């Protein structure tokens, strides 16, 4: 049992892959999650380069049709959420859903999901809330944005201000908690019954839950942006 | 796992921004671009089709108008031909009438002349007869009186003129 717990903790730990020395004996540790993110980025960029070659306007091939259907689906989804005024945020939201989706299911390929590391979800949530507030400022101007905290009545201003922190926190923790939980459960299952059963549960915890969390993350971010630019 | 590390948050933010730019440039941009272009192409083709249809309808209405004009024109031509023919007919009939009355007048004149000629001949014959009668009388009476003969002739001629007229 002791060994089991240790092994589990070992699995949960996000390892330091290497350190970048910055002089004076101080160095910046680079975590596994960042390295896996690099791998994901590389794969996504290479895949994009390969898939996007030879696009034609007339008589597109099957590959292109599938690609267009996928991107078109995501585009319509975000267009529906953000509206015509929020069109400029669609590419970012698409990037995030692709990244989070891939990051959540990369456990299938033997990597530790980057979203299991809270640093990654914190970064994602930070970017989301910055984007939301920037969208609000861009739409209403700094004055209008400040005023918008006192709406609908001045009384709720503290709650609105609090929301600026609660929103990213909930985004960050929801994603992190789900992925971590799924990862822990999967590790437990793998340790108990290493044959067949993990594959079945992996379908739920890695694929289904992973994609749902990616969806929820971008869905909520889009809603906040829509709210900010209304 | 729960260790929050500032630098790794910064790395992830940078990673996300780079991934965003790369995805926008390599995946989302080209695909939405091509979809947009296709949409434009289809729209332009539809617009072109609508234009062509408009032109066709315009041509059709032009043709219909021309056809209507042609009908009117033909009716007008037929009417004109009819009125021309009527005028020609009237002229011919009038000419014929004039000629006919001319011919009748000539015929009347000829008849009159014939009558004069006949009268002249009858007069001559009566003169012959009178001469013969006079000769017979002279033979009978042996009286060769020219004065008497002339007197008779004048009398007979006058009497004949009166009867002829």
mmCIF file of C-alpha atoms in Angstrom:
data_model
loop_
_atom_site.group_PDB
_atom_site.id
_atom_site.type_symbol
_atom_site.label_atom_id
_atom_site.label_comp_id
_atom_site.label_asym_id
_atom_site.label_seq_id
_atom_site.Cartn_x
_atom_site.Cartn_y
_atom_site.Cartn_z
ATOM 1 C CA UNK A 1 0.000 0.000 0.000
ATOM 2 C CA UNK A 2 2.820 2.377 0.837
ATOM 3 C CA UNK A 3 4.443 1.695 -2.470
ATOM 4 C CA UNK A 4 1.149 2.212 -4.225
ATOM 5 C CA UNK A 5 0.641 5.628 -2.686
ATOM 6 C CA UNK A 6 4.179 6.637 -3.492
ATOM 7 C CA UNK A 7 3.788 5.511 -7.056
ATOM 8 C CA UNK A 8 0.567 7.480 -7.399
ATOM 9 C CA UNK A 9 2.184 10.600 -5.967
ATOM 10 C CA UNK A 10 5.058 10.088 -8.339
ATOM 11 C CA UNK A 11 2.608 9.995 -11.229
ATOM 12 C CA UNK A 12 0.844 13.096 -10.042
ATOM 13 C CA UNK A 13 4.004 15.099 -9.651
ATOM 14 C CA UNK A 14 4.799 17.381 -12.543
ATOM 15 C CA UNK A 15 8.456 16.845 -13.083
ATOM 16 C CA UNK A 16 11.044 19.462 -13.834
ATOM 17 C CA UNK A 17 12.362 18.468 -17.245
ATOM 18 C CA UNK A 18 15.339 20.812 -17.311
ATOM 19 C CA UNK A 19 16.473 24.131 -15.950
ATOM 20 C CA UNK A 20 17.447 27.311 -17.721
ATOM 21 C CA UNK A 21 20.375 28.903 -15.880
ATOM 22 C CA UNK A 22 20.102 32.690 -15.596
ATOM 23 C CA UNK A 23 23.365 33.263 -13.730
ATOM 24 C CA UNK A 24 24.237 33.712 -10.037
ATOM 25 C CA UNK A 25 23.480 30.061 -9.528
ATOM 26 C CA UNK A 26 19.738 30.747 -10.057
ATOM 27 C CA UNK A 27 17.918 28.833 -12.756
ATOM 28 C CA UNK A 28 14.390 28.657 -14.094
ATOM 29 C CA UNK A 29 12.906 25.173 -13.923
ATOM 30 C CA UNK A 30 10.963 24.117 -17.007
ATOM 31 C CA UNK A 31 8.135 21.796 -16.102
ATOM 32 C CA UNK A 32 6.956 18.744 -17.970
ATOM 33 C CA UNK A 33 3.672 20.460 -18.824
ATOM 34 C CA UNK A 34 5.495 23.179 -20.755
ATOM 35 C CA UNK A 35 7.523 20.618 -22.657
ATOM 36 C CA UNK A 36 4.406 18.611 -23.521
ATOM 37 C CA UNK A 37 2.777 21.844 -24.667
ATOM 38 C CA UNK A 38 5.721 22.371 -27.000
ATOM 39 C CA UNK A 39 5.222 18.901 -28.375
ATOM 40 C CA UNK A 40 1.495 19.589 -28.881
ATOM 41 C CA UNK A 41 2.315 22.879 -30.580
ATOM 42 C CA UNK A 42 4.807 21.227 -32.876
ATOM 43 C CA UNK A 43 2.364 18.471 -33.815
ATOM 44 C CA UNK A 44 -0.472 20.937 -34.410
ATOM 45 C CA UNK A 45 1.654 23.246 -36.528
ATOM 46 C CA UNK A 46 3.113 20.407 -38.605
ATOM 47 C CA UNK A 47 -0.332 18.855 -39.077
ATOM 48 C CA UNK A 48 -1.727 22.227 -40.122
ATOM 49 C CA UNK A 49 1.060 22.712 -42.634
ATOM 50 C CA UNK A 50 0.438 19.264 -44.072
ATOM 51 C CA UNK A 51 -3.366 19.477 -44.115
ATOM 52 C CA UNK A 52 -3.657 22.993 -45.456
ATOM 53 C CA UNK A 53 -1.508 22.310 -48.506
ATOM 54 C CA UNK A 54 -3.179 22.393 -51.924
ATOM 55 C CA UNK A 55 -6.463 23.949 -50.902
ATOM 56 C CA UNK A 56 -8.713 24.670 -53.871
ATOM 57 C CA UNK A 57 -11.815 26.770 -54.229
ATOM 58 C CA UNK A 58 -13.477 24.478 -56.722
ATOM 59 C CA UNK A 59 -13.707 20.707 -56.417
ATOM 60 C CA UNK A 60 -12.151 20.313 -52.971
ATOM 61 C CA UNK A 61 -10.973 16.830 -52.051
ATOM 62 C CA UNK A 62 -12.315 14.707 -49.217
ATOM 63 C CA UNK A 63 -9.521 15.817 -46.914
ATOM 64 C CA UNK A 64 -10.267 19.449 -47.560
ATOM 65 C CA UNK A 65 -13.996 18.944 -47.133
ATOM 66 C CA UNK A 66 -13.457 17.269 -43.764
ATOM 67 C CA UNK A 67 -11.119 20.051 -42.702
ATOM 68 C CA UNK A 68 -13.564 22.714 -43.834
ATOM 69 C CA UNK A 69 -16.441 20.971 -42.114
ATOM 70 C CA UNK A 70 -14.455 20.827 -38.854
ATOM 71 C CA UNK A 71 -13.223 24.416 -38.943
ATOM 72 C CA UNK A 72 -16.603 25.571 -40.244
ATOM 73 C CA UNK A 73 -18.347 23.814 -37.347
ATOM 74 C CA UNK A 74 -16.079 25.488 -34.783
ATOM 75 C CA UNK A 75 -16.404 28.824 -36.556
ATOM 76 C CA UNK A 76 -20.207 28.665 -36.586
ATOM 77 C CA UNK A 77 -20.245 27.538 -32.966
ATOM 78 C CA UNK A 78 -18.205 30.531 -31.806
ATOM 79 C CA UNK A 79 -19.940 32.878 -34.201
ATOM 80 C CA UNK A 80 -23.220 31.846 -32.597
ATOM 81 C CA UNK A 81 -21.840 32.504 -29.125
ATOM 82 C CA UNK A 82 -19.921 35.705 -29.815
ATOM 83 C CA UNK A 83 -22.092 37.275 -32.479
ATOM 84 C CA UNK A 84 -20.983 39.424 -35.376
ATOM 85 C CA UNK A 85 -19.180 41.941 -33.128
ATOM 86 C CA UNK A 86 -17.107 39.262 -31.458
ATOM 87 C CA UNK A 87 -15.898 37.808 -34.747
ATOM 88 C CA UNK A 88 -12.314 38.872 -34.130
ATOM 89 C CA UNK A 89 -12.045 36.661 -31.057
ATOM 90 C CA UNK A 90 -13.037 33.499 -32.927
ATOM 91 C CA UNK A 91 -9.512 32.431 -34.005
ATOM 92 C CA UNK A 92 -8.266 32.642 -30.410
ATOM 93 C CA UNK A 93 -11.194 30.640 -29.099
ATOM 94 C CA UNK A 94 -10.618 28.037 -31.815
ATOM 95 C CA UNK A 95 -6.955 27.821 -30.869
ATOM 96 C CA UNK A 96 -7.850 27.337 -27.214
ATOM 97 C CA UNK A 97 -10.431 24.631 -27.840
ATOM 98 C CA UNK A 98 -8.008 22.757 -30.102
ATOM 99 C CA UNK A 99 -5.174 23.096 -27.611
ATOM 100 C CA UNK A 100 -7.188 22.188 -24.518
ATOM 101 C CA UNK A 101 -8.906 19.345 -26.366
ATOM 102 C CA UNK A 102 -5.598 17.865 -27.504
ATOM 103 C CA UNK A 103 -3.967 18.511 -24.122
ATOM 104 C CA UNK A 104 -6.796 16.710 -22.326
ATOM 105 C CA UNK A 105 -6.660 13.571 -24.448
ATOM 106 C CA UNK A 106 -2.895 13.427 -24.867
ATOM 107 C CA UNK A 107 -2.871 11.063 -21.875
ATOM 108 C CA UNK A 108 -3.880 8.440 -24.449
ATOM 109 C CA UNK A 109 -0.466 8.799 -26.060
ATOM 110 C CA UNK A 110 1.393 8.291 -22.792
ATOM 111 C CA UNK A 111 2.112 11.954 -22.022
ATOM 112 C CA UNK A 112 0.979 13.619 -18.853
ATOM 113 C CA UNK A 113 -1.772 16.054 -19.841
ATOM 114 C CA UNK A 114 -0.468 19.647 -19.503
ATOM 115 C CA UNK A 115 -3.859 20.689 -18.174
ATOM 116 C CA UNK A 116 -3.154 18.477 -15.159
ATOM 117 C CA UNK A 117 -0.587 21.085 -14.146
ATOM 118 C CA UNK A 118 -2.244 24.042 -12.474
ATOM 119 C CA UNK A 119 0.290 26.442 -13.977
ATOM 120 C CA UNK A 120 -1.166 25.746 -17.402
ATOM 121 C CA UNK A 121 -4.772 26.201 -16.346
ATOM 122 C CA UNK A 122 -3.833 29.363 -14.485
ATOM 123 C CA UNK A 123 -2.210 30.703 -17.648
ATOM 124 C CA UNK A 124 -5.287 29.759 -19.707
ATOM 125 C CA UNK A 125 -7.659 31.373 -17.226
ATOM 126 C CA UNK A 126 -5.503 34.485 -16.998
ATOM 127 C CA UNK A 127 -5.508 34.861 -20.763
ATOM 128 C CA UNK A 128 -9.262 34.343 -20.830
ATOM 129 C CA UNK A 129 -10.008 37.003 -18.234
ATOM 130 C CA UNK A 130 -7.543 39.437 -19.826
ATOM 131 C CA UNK A 131 -9.227 38.848 -23.169
ATOM 132 C CA UNK A 132 -12.675 39.344 -21.641
ATOM 133 C CA UNK A 133 -11.737 42.601 -19.950
ATOM 134 C CA UNK A 134 -9.821 43.850 -23.004
ATOM 135 C CA UNK A 135 -12.835 43.093 -25.158
ATOM 136 C CA UNK A 136 -14.967 45.106 -22.724
ATOM 137 C CA UNK A 137 -12.524 48.030 -22.730
ATOM 138 C CA UNK A 138 -12.216 47.893 -26.498
ATOM 139 C CA UNK A 139 -15.988 47.979 -26.888
ATOM 140 C CA UNK A 140 -16.974 50.489 -24.219
ATOM 141 C CA UNK A 141 -13.814 52.538 -23.708
ATOM 142 C CA UNK A 142 -12.024 52.713 -20.361
ATOM 143 C CA UNK A 143 -14.743 54.919 -18.841
ATOM 144 C CA UNK A 144 -17.561 52.720 -20.000
ATOM 145 C CA UNK A 145 -15.715 49.637 -18.830
ATOM 146 C CA UNK A 146 -15.255 51.084 -15.322
ATOM 147 C CA UNK A 147 -18.886 52.183 -15.266
ATOM 148 C CA UNK A 148 -20.033 48.744 -16.311
ATOM 149 C CA UNK A 149 -19.010 47.438 -12.876
ATOM 150 C CA UNK A 150 -21.775 49.529 -11.319
ATOM 151 C CA UNK A 151 -24.477 47.940 -13.433
ATOM 152 C CA UNK A 152 -27.336 47.310 -13.051
ATOM 153 C CA UNK A 153 -27.085 49.147 -9.677
ATOM 154 C CA UNK A 154 -24.079 50.624 -7.888
ATOM 155 C CA UNK A 155 -24.672 48.293 -4.963
ATOM 156 C CA UNK A 156 -23.443 45.263 -6.857
ATOM 157 C CA UNK A 157 -20.131 46.858 -7.822
ATOM 158 C CA UNK A 158 -18.122 44.834 -5.264
ATOM 159 C CA UNK A 159 -19.635 41.614 -6.558
ATOM 160 C CA UNK A 160 -18.850 42.606 -10.140
ATOM 161 C CA UNK A 161 -15.267 43.370 -9.176
ATOM 162 C CA UNK A 162 -15.081 40.060 -7.377
ATOM 163 C CA UNK A 163 -16.303 38.383 -10.522
ATOM 164 C CA UNK A 164 -13.163 39.470 -12.334
ATOM 165 C CA UNK A 165 -11.239 37.156 -10.002
ATOM 166 C CA UNK A 166 -13.842 34.479 -9.498
ATOM 167 C CA UNK A 167 -14.346 33.829 -13.184
ATOM 168 C CA UNK A 168 -10.752 32.909 -14.035
ATOM 169 C CA UNK A 169 -10.418 31.044 -10.772
ATOM 170 C CA UNK A 170 -13.447 28.895 -11.526
ATOM 171 C CA UNK A 171 -12.296 28.351 -15.092
ATOM 172 C CA UNK A 172 -8.840 27.374 -13.958
ATOM 173 C CA UNK A 173 -9.939 25.127 -11.109
ATOM 174 C CA UNK A 174 -12.693 23.397 -13.055
ATOM 175 C CA UNK A 175 -10.345 22.388 -15.831
ATOM 176 C CA UNK A 176 -7.520 21.480 -13.520
ATOM 177 C CA UNK A 177 -9.741 19.528 -11.145
ATOM 178 C CA UNK A 178 -11.452 17.557 -13.854
ATOM 179 C CA UNK A 179 -8.291 16.586 -15.640
ATOM 180 C CA UNK A 180 -6.444 15.828 -12.421
ATOM 181 C CA UNK A 181 -9.372 13.795 -11.133
ATOM 182 C CA UNK A 182 -9.631 11.860 -14.360
ATOM 183 C CA UNK A 183 -5.899 11.292 -14.327
ATOM 184 C CA UNK A 184 -5.895 10.024 -10.725
ATOM 185 C CA UNK A 185 -8.818 7.697 -11.376
ATOM 186 C CA UNK A 186 -7.165 6.377 -14.514
ATOM 187 C CA UNK A 187 -3.879 5.825 -12.698
ATOM 188 C CA UNK A 188 -5.688 3.967 -9.924
ATOM 189 C CA UNK A 189 -7.491 1.778 -12.429
ATOM 190 C CA UNK A 190 -4.261 1.121 -14.288
ATOM 191 C CA UNK A 191 -2.554 0.133 -11.056
ATOM 192 C CA UNK A 192 -5.379 -2.163 -9.986
ATOM 193 C CA UNK A 193 -6.379 -3.817 -13.242
ATOM 194 C CA UNK A 194 -3.849 -3.122 -15.962
ATOM 195 C CA UNK A 195 -5.641 -5.070 -18.705
ATOM 196 C CA UNK A 196 -8.660 -4.031 -20.842
ATOM 197 C CA UNK A 197 -10.548 -2.130 -18.121
ATOM 198 C CA UNK A 198 -8.377 1.020 -18.393
ATOM 199 C CA UNK A 199 -9.144 1.213 -22.117
ATOM 200 C CA UNK A 200 -12.880 1.276 -21.447
ATOM 201 C CA UNK A 201 -12.657 3.873 -18.712
ATOM 202 C CA UNK A 202 -10.183 5.874 -20.716
ATOM 203 C CA UNK A 203 -12.903 6.430 -23.318
ATOM 204 C CA UNK A 204 -14.884 8.281 -20.688
ATOM 205 C CA UNK A 205 -12.233 9.972 -18.564
ATOM 206 C CA UNK A 206 -9.760 10.894 -21.252
ATOM 207 C CA UNK A 207 -11.809 11.404 -24.385
ATOM 208 C CA UNK A 208 -15.316 12.341 -23.269
ATOM 209 C CA UNK A 209 -14.466 14.296 -20.133
ATOM 210 C CA UNK A 210 -11.441 15.854 -21.785
ATOM 211 C CA UNK A 211 -13.422 17.167 -24.738
ATOM 212 C CA UNK A 212 -16.308 18.258 -22.527
ATOM 213 C CA UNK A 213 -13.933 20.272 -20.355
ATOM 214 C CA UNK A 214 -12.352 21.883 -23.411
ATOM 215 C CA UNK A 215 -15.862 22.732 -24.632
ATOM 216 C CA UNK A 216 -16.923 24.121 -21.244
ATOM 217 C CA UNK A 217 -13.791 26.233 -20.981
ATOM 218 C CA UNK A 218 -14.221 27.961 -24.326
ATOM 219 C CA UNK A 219 -17.990 28.106 -23.969
ATOM 220 C CA UNK A 220 -17.742 30.046 -20.714
ATOM 221 C CA UNK A 221 -14.970 32.289 -22.006
ATOM 222 C CA UNK A 222 -17.074 33.089 -25.092
ATOM 223 C CA UNK A 223 -20.083 33.861 -22.917
ATOM 224 C CA UNK A 224 -18.004 36.243 -20.799
ATOM 225 C CA UNK A 225 -16.690 37.960 -23.916
ATOM 226 C CA UNK A 226 -20.188 38.239 -25.332
ATOM 227 C CA UNK A 227 -21.368 39.728 -22.070
ATOM 228 C CA UNK A 228 -18.465 42.185 -22.050
ATOM 229 C CA UNK A 229 -19.063 43.440 -25.581
ATOM 230 C CA UNK A 230 -22.809 43.747 -25.341
ATOM 231 C CA UNK B 1 1.088 19.360 -9.280
ATOM 232 C CA UNK B 2 -0.061 22.093 -6.942
ATOM 233 C CA UNK B 3 3.201 23.954 -7.138
ATOM 234 C CA UNK B 4 2.560 27.332 -8.711
ATOM 235 C CA UNK B 5 5.538 28.517 -10.635
ATOM 236 C CA UNK B 6 5.527 32.009 -12.092
ATOM 237 C CA UNK B 7 7.925 31.226 -14.919
ATOM 238 C CA UNK B 8 5.968 28.271 -16.111
ATOM 239 C CA UNK B 9 2.811 30.370 -16.222
ATOM 240 C CA UNK B 10 4.729 32.874 -18.349
ATOM 241 C CA UNK B 11 5.986 30.057 -20.572
ATOM 242 C CA UNK B 12 2.478 28.748 -21.031
ATOM 243 C CA UNK B 13 1.165 32.221 -21.865
ATOM 244 C CA UNK B 14 3.922 32.612 -24.450
ATOM 245 C CA UNK B 15 3.198 29.121 -25.764
ATOM 246 C CA UNK B 16 -0.479 29.959 -26.125
ATOM 247 C CA UNK B 17 0.224 33.217 -27.928
ATOM 248 C CA UNK B 18 2.636 31.501 -30.303
ATOM 249 C CA UNK B 19 0.180 28.683 -30.891
ATOM 250 C CA UNK B 20 -2.580 31.230 -31.495
ATOM 251 C CA UNK B 21 -0.534 33.076 -34.092
ATOM 252 C CA UNK B 22 0.601 29.836 -35.722
ATOM 253 C CA UNK B 23 -2.906 28.372 -35.873
ATOM 254 C CA UNK B 24 -4.281 31.623 -37.229
ATOM 255 C CA UNK B 25 -1.604 31.739 -39.915
ATOM 256 C CA UNK B 26 -1.385 28.085 -40.846
ATOM 257 C CA UNK B 27 -4.804 26.576 -40.168
ATOM 258 C CA UNK B 28 -7.698 28.917 -39.464
ATOM 259 C CA UNK B 29 -6.656 31.728 -41.786
ATOM 260 C CA UNK B 30 -6.212 29.670 -44.957
ATOM 261 C CA UNK B 31 -9.317 27.571 -44.413
ATOM 262 C CA UNK B 32 -11.679 30.404 -43.543
ATOM 263 C CA UNK B 33 -10.059 32.350 -46.381
ATOM 264 C CA UNK B 34 -10.824 29.643 -48.884
ATOM 265 C CA UNK B 35 -14.367 29.217 -47.558
ATOM 266 C CA UNK B 36 -14.873 32.956 -47.825
ATOM 267 C CA UNK B 37 -13.536 32.951 -51.385
ATOM 268 C CA UNK B 38 -15.832 30.113 -52.358
ATOM 269 C CA UNK B 39 -18.770 31.952 -50.838
ATOM 270 C CA UNK B 40 -17.860 35.045 -52.841
ATOM 271 C CA UNK B 41 -17.520 32.973 -55.990
ATOM 272 C CA UNK B 42 -20.943 31.440 -55.505
ATOM 273 C CA UNK B 43 -22.492 34.791 -54.737
ATOM 274 C CA UNK B 44 -20.939 36.380 -57.796
ATOM 275 C CA UNK B 45 -22.148 33.494 -59.935
ATOM 276 C CA UNK B 46 -25.659 33.863 -58.545
ATOM 277 C CA UNK B 47 -25.560 37.581 -59.195
ATOM 278 C CA UNK B 48 -24.342 36.906 -62.725
ATOM 279 C CA UNK B 49 -27.179 34.428 -63.268
ATOM 280 C CA UNK B 50 -29.709 36.973 -62.036
ATOM 281 C CA UNK B 51 -28.247 39.563 -64.388
ATOM 282 C CA UNK B 52 -28.422 37.188 -67.316
ATOM 283 C CA UNK B 53 -32.013 36.349 -66.519
ATOM 284 C CA UNK B 54 -32.831 40.041 -66.339
ATOM 285 C CA UNK B 55 -31.272 40.593 -69.759
ATOM 286 C CA UNK B 56 -33.164 37.630 -71.196
ATOM 287 C CA UNK B 57 -36.458 38.946 -69.851
ATOM 288 C CA UNK B 58 -35.658 42.364 -71.301
ATOM 289 C CA UNK B 59 -34.983 40.807 -74.707
ATOM 290 C CA UNK B 60 -38.199 38.807 -74.485
ATOM 291 C CA UNK B 61 -40.303 41.883 -73.748
ATOM 292 C CA UNK B 62 -38.544 43.712 -76.588
ATOM 293 C CA UNK B 63 -39.387 40.892 -78.953
ATOM 294 C CA UNK B 64 -42.989 40.845 -77.806
ATOM 295 C CA UNK B 65 -43.229 44.580 -78.373
ATOM 296 C CA UNK B 66 -41.705 44.197 -81.845
ATOM 297 C CA UNK B 67 -44.125 41.406 -82.620
ATOM 298 C CA UNK B 68 -47.072 43.604 -81.581
ATOM 299 C CA UNK B 69 -45.727 46.411 -83.779
ATOM 300 C CA UNK B 70 -45.410 44.025 -86.709
ATOM 301 C CA UNK B 71 -49.052 42.988 -86.332
ATOM 302 C CA UNK B 72 -50.169 46.600 -86.313
ATOM 303 C CA UNK B 73 -47.969 47.279 -89.318
ATOM 304 C CA UNK B 74 -49.441 44.394 -91.270
ATOM 305 C CA UNK B 75 -52.983 45.504 -90.476
ATOM 306 C CA UNK B 76 -52.085 48.985 -91.641
ATOM 307 C CA UNK B 77 -50.568 47.668 -94.875
ATOM 308 C CA UNK B 78 -53.635 45.551 -95.628
ATOM 309 C CA UNK B 79 -55.914 48.523 -94.969
ATOM 310 C CA UNK B 80 -53.875 50.719 -97.267
ATOM 311 C CA UNK B 81 -53.891 48.090 -99.994
ATOM 312 C CA UNK B 82 -57.631 47.768 -99.662
ATOM 313 C CA UNK B 83 -58.238 51.525 -99.922
ATOM 314 C CA UNK B 84 -55.817 51.751 -102.871
ATOM 315 C CA UNK B 85 -57.646 48.955 -104.626
ATOM 316 C CA UNK B 86 -60.972 50.668 -103.981
ATOM 317 C CA UNK B 87 -59.717 53.920 -105.476
ATOM 318 C CA UNK B 88 -58.363 52.076 -108.502
ATOM 319 C CA UNK B 89 -61.657 50.248 -108.930
ATOM 320 C CA UNK B 90 -63.617 53.483 -108.756
ATOM 321 C CA UNK B 91 -61.318 55.101 -111.284
ATOM 322 C CA UNK B 92 -61.647 52.182 -113.715
ATOM 323 C CA UNK B 93 -65.441 52.140 -113.421
ATOM 324 C CA UNK B 94 -65.570 55.877 -113.987
ATOM 325 C CA UNK B 95 -63.350 55.557 -117.046
ATOM 326 C CA UNK B 96 -65.536 52.785 -118.361
ATOM 327 C CA UNK B 97 -68.647 54.895 -117.844
ATOM 328 C CA UNK B 98 -67.083 57.791 -119.680
ATOM 329 C CA UNK B 99 -66.003 55.570 -122.567
ATOM 330 C CA UNK B 100 -69.392 53.982 -122.789
ATOM 331 C CA UNK B 101 -71.187 57.300 -122.974
ATOM 332 C CA UNK B 102 -68.641 58.405 -125.578
ATOM 333 C CA UNK B 103 -69.381 55.336 -127.660
ATOM 334 C CA UNK B 104 -73.141 55.890 -127.331
ATOM 335 C CA UNK B 105 -72.744 59.501 -128.387
ATOM 336 C CA UNK B 106 -70.713 58.445 -131.412
ATOM 337 C CA UNK B 107 -73.267 55.807 -132.299
ATOM 338 C CA UNK B 108 -76.055 58.357 -132.113
ATOM 339 C CA UNK B 109 -74.096 60.656 -134.374
ATOM 340 C CA UNK B 110 -73.477 57.844 -136.879
ATOM 341 C CA UNK B 111 -77.173 56.990 -136.865
ATOM 342 C CA UNK B 112 -78.024 60.618 -137.508
ATOM 343 C CA UNK B 113 -75.585 60.781 -140.384
ATOM 344 C CA UNK B 114 -76.964 57.580 -141.821
ATOM 345 C CA UNK B 115 -80.440 59.036 -141.628
ATOM 346 C CA UNK B 116 -79.313 62.205 -143.447
ATOM 347 C CA UNK B 117 -77.645 60.105 -146.093
ATOM 348 C CA UNK B 118 -80.791 58.007 -146.573
ATOM 349 C CA UNK B 119 -82.921 61.112 -146.852
ATOM 350 C CA UNK B 120 -80.507 62.464 -149.434
ATOM 351 C CA UNK B 121 -80.750 59.248 -151.437
ATOM 352 C CA UNK B 122 -84.538 59.232 -151.205
ATOM 353 C CA UNK B 123 -84.570 62.800 -152.445
ATOM 354 C CA UNK B 124 -82.385 61.858 -155.394
ATOM 355 C CA UNK B 125 -84.596 58.922 -156.202
ATOM 356 C CA UNK B 126 -87.710 61.069 -156.039
ATOM 357 C CA UNK B 127 -85.978 63.494 -158.371
ATOM 358 C CA UNK B 128 -85.323 60.564 -160.790
ATOM 359 C CA UNK B 129 -88.900 59.477 -160.491
ATOM 360 C CA UNK B 130 -90.100 62.988 -161.090
ATOM 361 C CA UNK B 131 -87.832 63.248 -164.141
ATOM 362 C CA UNK B 132 -89.201 59.993 -165.447
ATOM 363 C CA UNK B 133 -92.735 61.135 -164.768
ATOM 364 C CA UNK B 134 -92.026 64.461 -166.439
ATOM 365 C CA UNK B 135 -90.520 62.722 -169.453
ATOM 366 C CA UNK B 136 -93.590 60.562 -169.711
ATOM 367 C CA UNK B 137 -95.855 63.582 -169.483
ATOM 368 C CA UNK B 138 -93.821 65.424 -172.133
ATOM 369 C CA UNK B 139 -94.013 62.445 -174.373
ATOM 370 C CA UNK B 140 -97.764 62.348 -173.799
ATOM 371 C CA UNK B 141 -98.470 66.066 -174.243
ATOM 372 C CA UNK B 142 -95.501 66.950 -176.475
ATOM 373 C CA UNK B 143 -95.148 69.865 -174.300
ATOM 374 C CA UNK B 144 -91.515 70.370 -173.527
ATOM 375 C CA UNK B 145 -91.969 73.177 -171.125
ATOM 376 C CA UNK B 146 -88.944 73.497 -168.914
ATOM 377 C CA UNK B 147 -90.665 76.111 -166.875
ATOM 378 C CA UNK B 148 -93.463 73.845 -166.108
ATOM 379 C CA UNK B 149 -91.031 71.068 -165.233
ATOM 380 C CA UNK B 150 -89.127 73.260 -162.793
ATOM 381 C CA UNK B 151 -92.346 74.403 -161.263
ATOM 382 C CA UNK B 152 -93.354 70.827 -160.698
ATOM 383 C CA UNK B 153 -89.972 69.950 -159.364
ATOM 384 C CA UNK B 154 -90.130 72.758 -156.864
ATOM 385 C CA UNK B 155 -93.565 71.743 -155.810
ATOM 386 C CA UNK B 156 -92.676 68.060 -155.540
ATOM 387 C CA UNK B 157 -89.497 68.848 -153.618
ATOM 388 C CA UNK B 158 -91.281 71.099 -151.186
ATOM 389 C CA UNK B 159 -93.976 68.572 -150.654
ATOM 390 C CA UNK B 160 -91.360 65.882 -150.032
ATOM 391 C CA UNK B 161 -89.457 68.096 -147.575
ATOM 392 C CA UNK B 162 -92.555 68.708 -145.624
ATOM 393 C CA UNK B 163 -93.352 65.008 -145.467
ATOM 394 C CA UNK B 164 -89.729 64.176 -144.451
ATOM 395 C CA UNK B 165 -89.647 66.633 -141.670
#
